[in-house]
Amino acid sequence: MHAFIQSGIYHKRDMNPFYKRMKHPFQVIMQVNLQLMKYGIFFYQVQSNTCC
């Protein structure tokens, strides 16, 4: 078990440059998705308020 955890840590450290490259675009995509969800919920609430 301990060796497995160590190998996982080493593997993560080896993959770090890849994650560093990928982190920024992924974060931007997540932020855009969150903004769209927020606006979608907002518009849905406005529509339901004006409708009913």
CSV table of N, CA and C in Angstrom, one decimal:
chain,number,residue,atom,x,y,z
A,1,MET,N,0.8,-1.2,0.0
A,1,MET,CA,0.0,0.0,0.0
A,1,MET,C,0.9,1.3,0.0
A,2,HIS,N,1.9,1.3,0.9
A,2,HIS,CA,2.7,2.4,1.0
A,2,HIS,C,3.5,2.6,-0.4
A,3,ALA,N,4.0,1.6,-1.0
A,3,ALA,CA,4.7,1.7,-2.2
A,3,ALA,C,3.8,2.2,-3.3
A,4,PHE,N,2.5,1.7,-3.3
A,4,PHE,CA,1.5,2.2,-4.3
A,4,PHE,C,1.3,3.7,-4.2
A,5,ILE,N,1.2,4.2,-2.9
A,5,ILE,CA,1.0,5.6,-2.7
A,5,ILE,C,2.2,6.4,-3.2
A,6,GLN,N,3.4,5.9,-2.9
A,6,GLN,CA,4.6,6.6,-3.4
A,6,GLN,C,4.7,6.6,-4.9
A,7,SER,N,4.4,5.5,-5.5
A,7,SER,CA,4.4,5.5,-7.0
A,7,SER,C,3.4,6.4,-7.6
A,8,GLY,N,2.2,6.6,-6.9
A,8,GLY,CA,1.2,7.5,-7.3
A,8,GLY,C,1.7,8.9,-7.2
A,9,ILE,N,2.5,9.2,-6.1
A,9,ILE,CA,3.0,10.6,-5.9
A,9,ILE,C,4.1,10.9,-7.0
A,10,TYR,N,4.9,9.9,-7.3
A,10,TYR,CA,6.0,10.1,-8.3
A,10,TYR,C,5.3,10.3,-9.7
A,11,HIS,N,4.3,9.5,-9.9
A,11,HIS,CA,3.6,9.6,-11.2
A,11,HIS,C,3.0,11.0,-11.4
A,12,LYS,N,2.4,11.5,-10.3
A,12,LYS,CA,1.8,12.8,-10.4
A,12,LYS,C,2.8,13.9,-10.6
A,13,ARG,N,4.0,13.7,-9.9
A,13,ARG,CA,5.1,14.7,-10.1
A,13,ARG,C,5.6,14.6,-11.5
A,14,ASP,N,5.7,13.4,-12.1
A,14,ASP,CA,6.1,13.3,-13.5
A,14,ASP,C,5.1,14.0,-14.5
A,15,MET,N,3.9,13.9,-14.2
A,15,MET,CA,2.8,14.4,-15.1
A,15,MET,C,2.6,15.9,-14.9
A,16,ASN,N,3.3,16.5,-13.9
A,16,ASN,CA,3.0,17.9,-13.5
A,16,ASN,C,3.1,18.9,-14.6
A,17,PRO,N,4.2,18.9,-15.5
A,17,PRO,CA,4.2,19.8,-16.6
A,17,PRO,C,3.0,19.8,-17.5
A,18,PHE,N,2.5,18.6,-17.7
A,18,PHE,CA,1.3,18.4,-18.6
A,18,PHE,C,0.1,19.0,-17.9
A,19,TYR,N,0.0,18.8,-16.6
A,19,TYR,CA,-1.1,19.4,-15.9
A,19,TYR,C,-1.0,20.9,-15.8
A,20,LYS,N,0.2,21.4,-15.7
A,20,LYS,CA,0.4,22.9,-15.6
A,20,LYS,C,0.0,23.5,-17.0
A,21,ARG,N,0.3,22.8,-18.1
A,21,ARG,CA,-0.1,23.3,-19.4
A,21,ARG,C,-1.6,23.3,-19.5
A,22,MET,N,-2.2,22.2,-19.0
A,22,MET,CA,-3.6,22.0,-19.3
A,22,MET,C,-4.5,22.8,-18.3
A,23,LYS,N,-3.9,23.2,-17.1
A,23,LYS,CA,-4.8,23.7,-16.1
A,23,LYS,C,-5.4,25.0,-16.5
A,24,HIS,N,-4.7,25.9,-17.1
A,24,HIS,CA,-5.3,27.2,-17.4
A,24,HIS,C,-6.5,27.2,-18.4
A,25,PRO,N,-6.3,26.5,-19.6
A,25,PRO,CA,-7.5,26.4,-20.4
A,25,PRO,C,-8.7,25.7,-19.8
A,26,PHE,N,-8.4,24.7,-19.0
A,26,PHE,CA,-9.5,24.0,-18.3
A,26,PHE,C,-10.2,24.9,-17.3
A,27,GLN,N,-9.4,25.7,-16.6
A,27,GLN,CA,-10.0,26.6,-15.6
A,27,GLN,C,-10.9,27.6,-16.4
A,28,VAL,N,-10.4,28.1,-17.5
A,28,VAL,CA,-11.1,29.1,-18.3
A,28,VAL,C,-12.5,28.5,-18.7
A,29,ILE,N,-12.4,27.2,-19.2
A,29,ILE,CA,-13.6,26.5,-19.7
A,29,ILE,C,-14.6,26.4,-18.5
A,30,MET,N,-14.0,26.0,-17.3
A,30,MET,CA,-14.9,25.8,-16.2
A,30,MET,C,-15.6,27.1,-15.7
A,31,GLN,N,-14.8,28.2,-15.8
A,31,GLN,CA,-15.3,29.5,-15.4
A,31,GLN,C,-16.4,29.9,-16.4
A,32,VAL,N,-16.2,29.7,-17.6
A,32,VAL,CA,-17.2,30.1,-18.6
A,32,VAL,C,-18.5,29.2,-18.4
A,33,ASN,N,-18.3,27.9,-18.1
A,33,ASN,CA,-19.4,27.1,-17.9
A,33,ASN,C,-20.2,27.5,-16.7
A,34,LEU,N,-19.5,27.9,-15.6
A,34,LEU,CA,-20.1,28.4,-14.4
A,34,LEU,C,-20.9,29.7,-14.7
A,35,GLN,N,-20.3,30.6,-15.4
A,35,GLN,CA,-21.0,31.8,-15.8
A,35,GLN,C,-22.2,31.6,-16.6
A,36,LEU,N,-22.1,30.6,-17.5
A,36,LEU,CA,-23.3,30.3,-18.3
A,36,LEU,C,-24.4,29.7,-17.5
A,37,MET,N,-24.0,28.8,-16.5
A,37,MET,CA,-25.0,28.2,-15.7
A,37,MET,C,-25.6,29.3,-14.8
A,38,LYS,N,-24.8,30.2,-14.3
A,38,LYS,CA,-25.4,31.3,-13.4
A,38,LYS,C,-26.4,32.1,-14.2
A,39,TYR,N,-26.0,32.5,-15.5
A,39,TYR,CA,-26.9,33.3,-16.3
A,39,TYR,C,-28.1,32.5,-16.7
A,40,GLY,N,-27.9,31.2,-17.0
A,40,GLY,CA,-29.0,30.4,-17.3
A,40,GLY,C,-30.0,30.3,-16.2
A,41,ILE,N,-29.5,30.1,-15.0
A,41,ILE,CA,-30.4,30.0,-13.8
A,41,ILE,C,-31.1,31.4,-13.6
A,42,PHE,N,-30.3,32.5,-13.8
A,42,PHE,CA,-30.9,33.8,-13.6
A,42,PHE,C,-32.0,34.0,-14.7
A,43,PHE,N,-31.7,33.7,-15.9
A,43,PHE,CA,-32.8,33.9,-17.0
A,43,PHE,C,-34.0,33.0,-16.7
A,44,TYR,N,-33.7,31.8,-16.3
A,44,TYR,CA,-34.8,30.9,-16.0
A,44,TYR,C,-35.7,31.5,-14.9
A,45,GLN,N,-35.0,32.0,-13.8
A,45,GLN,CA,-35.8,32.6,-12.7
A,45,GLN,C,-36.6,33.8,-13.2
A,46,VAL,N,-36.0,34.6,-14.0
A,46,VAL,CA,-36.7,35.8,-14.5
A,46,VAL,C,-37.9,35.4,-15.4
A,47,GLN,N,-37.7,34.4,-16.3
A,47,GLN,CA,-38.8,33.9,-17.1
A,47,GLN,C,-39.9,33.3,-16.3
A,48,SER,N,-39.5,32.5,-15.3
A,48,SER,CA,-40.6,31.9,-14.4
A,48,SER,C,-41.3,33.0,-13.6
A,49,ASN,N,-40.6,34.1,-13.2
A,49,ASN,CA,-41.2,35.1,-12.5
A,49,ASN,C,-42.2,35.9,-13.4
A,50,THR,N,-41.7,36.3,-14.6
A,50,THR,CA,-42.6,37.0,-15.5
A,50,THR,C,-43.8,36.2,-16.0
A,51,CYS,N,-43.5,34.9,-16.2
A,51,CYS,CA,-44.5,34.0,-16.7
A,51,CYS,C,-45.6,33.8,-15.7
A,52,CYS,N,-45.3,33.5,-14.4
A,52,CYS,CA,-46.3,33.1,-13.4
A,52,CYS,C,-46.6,34.3,-12.6
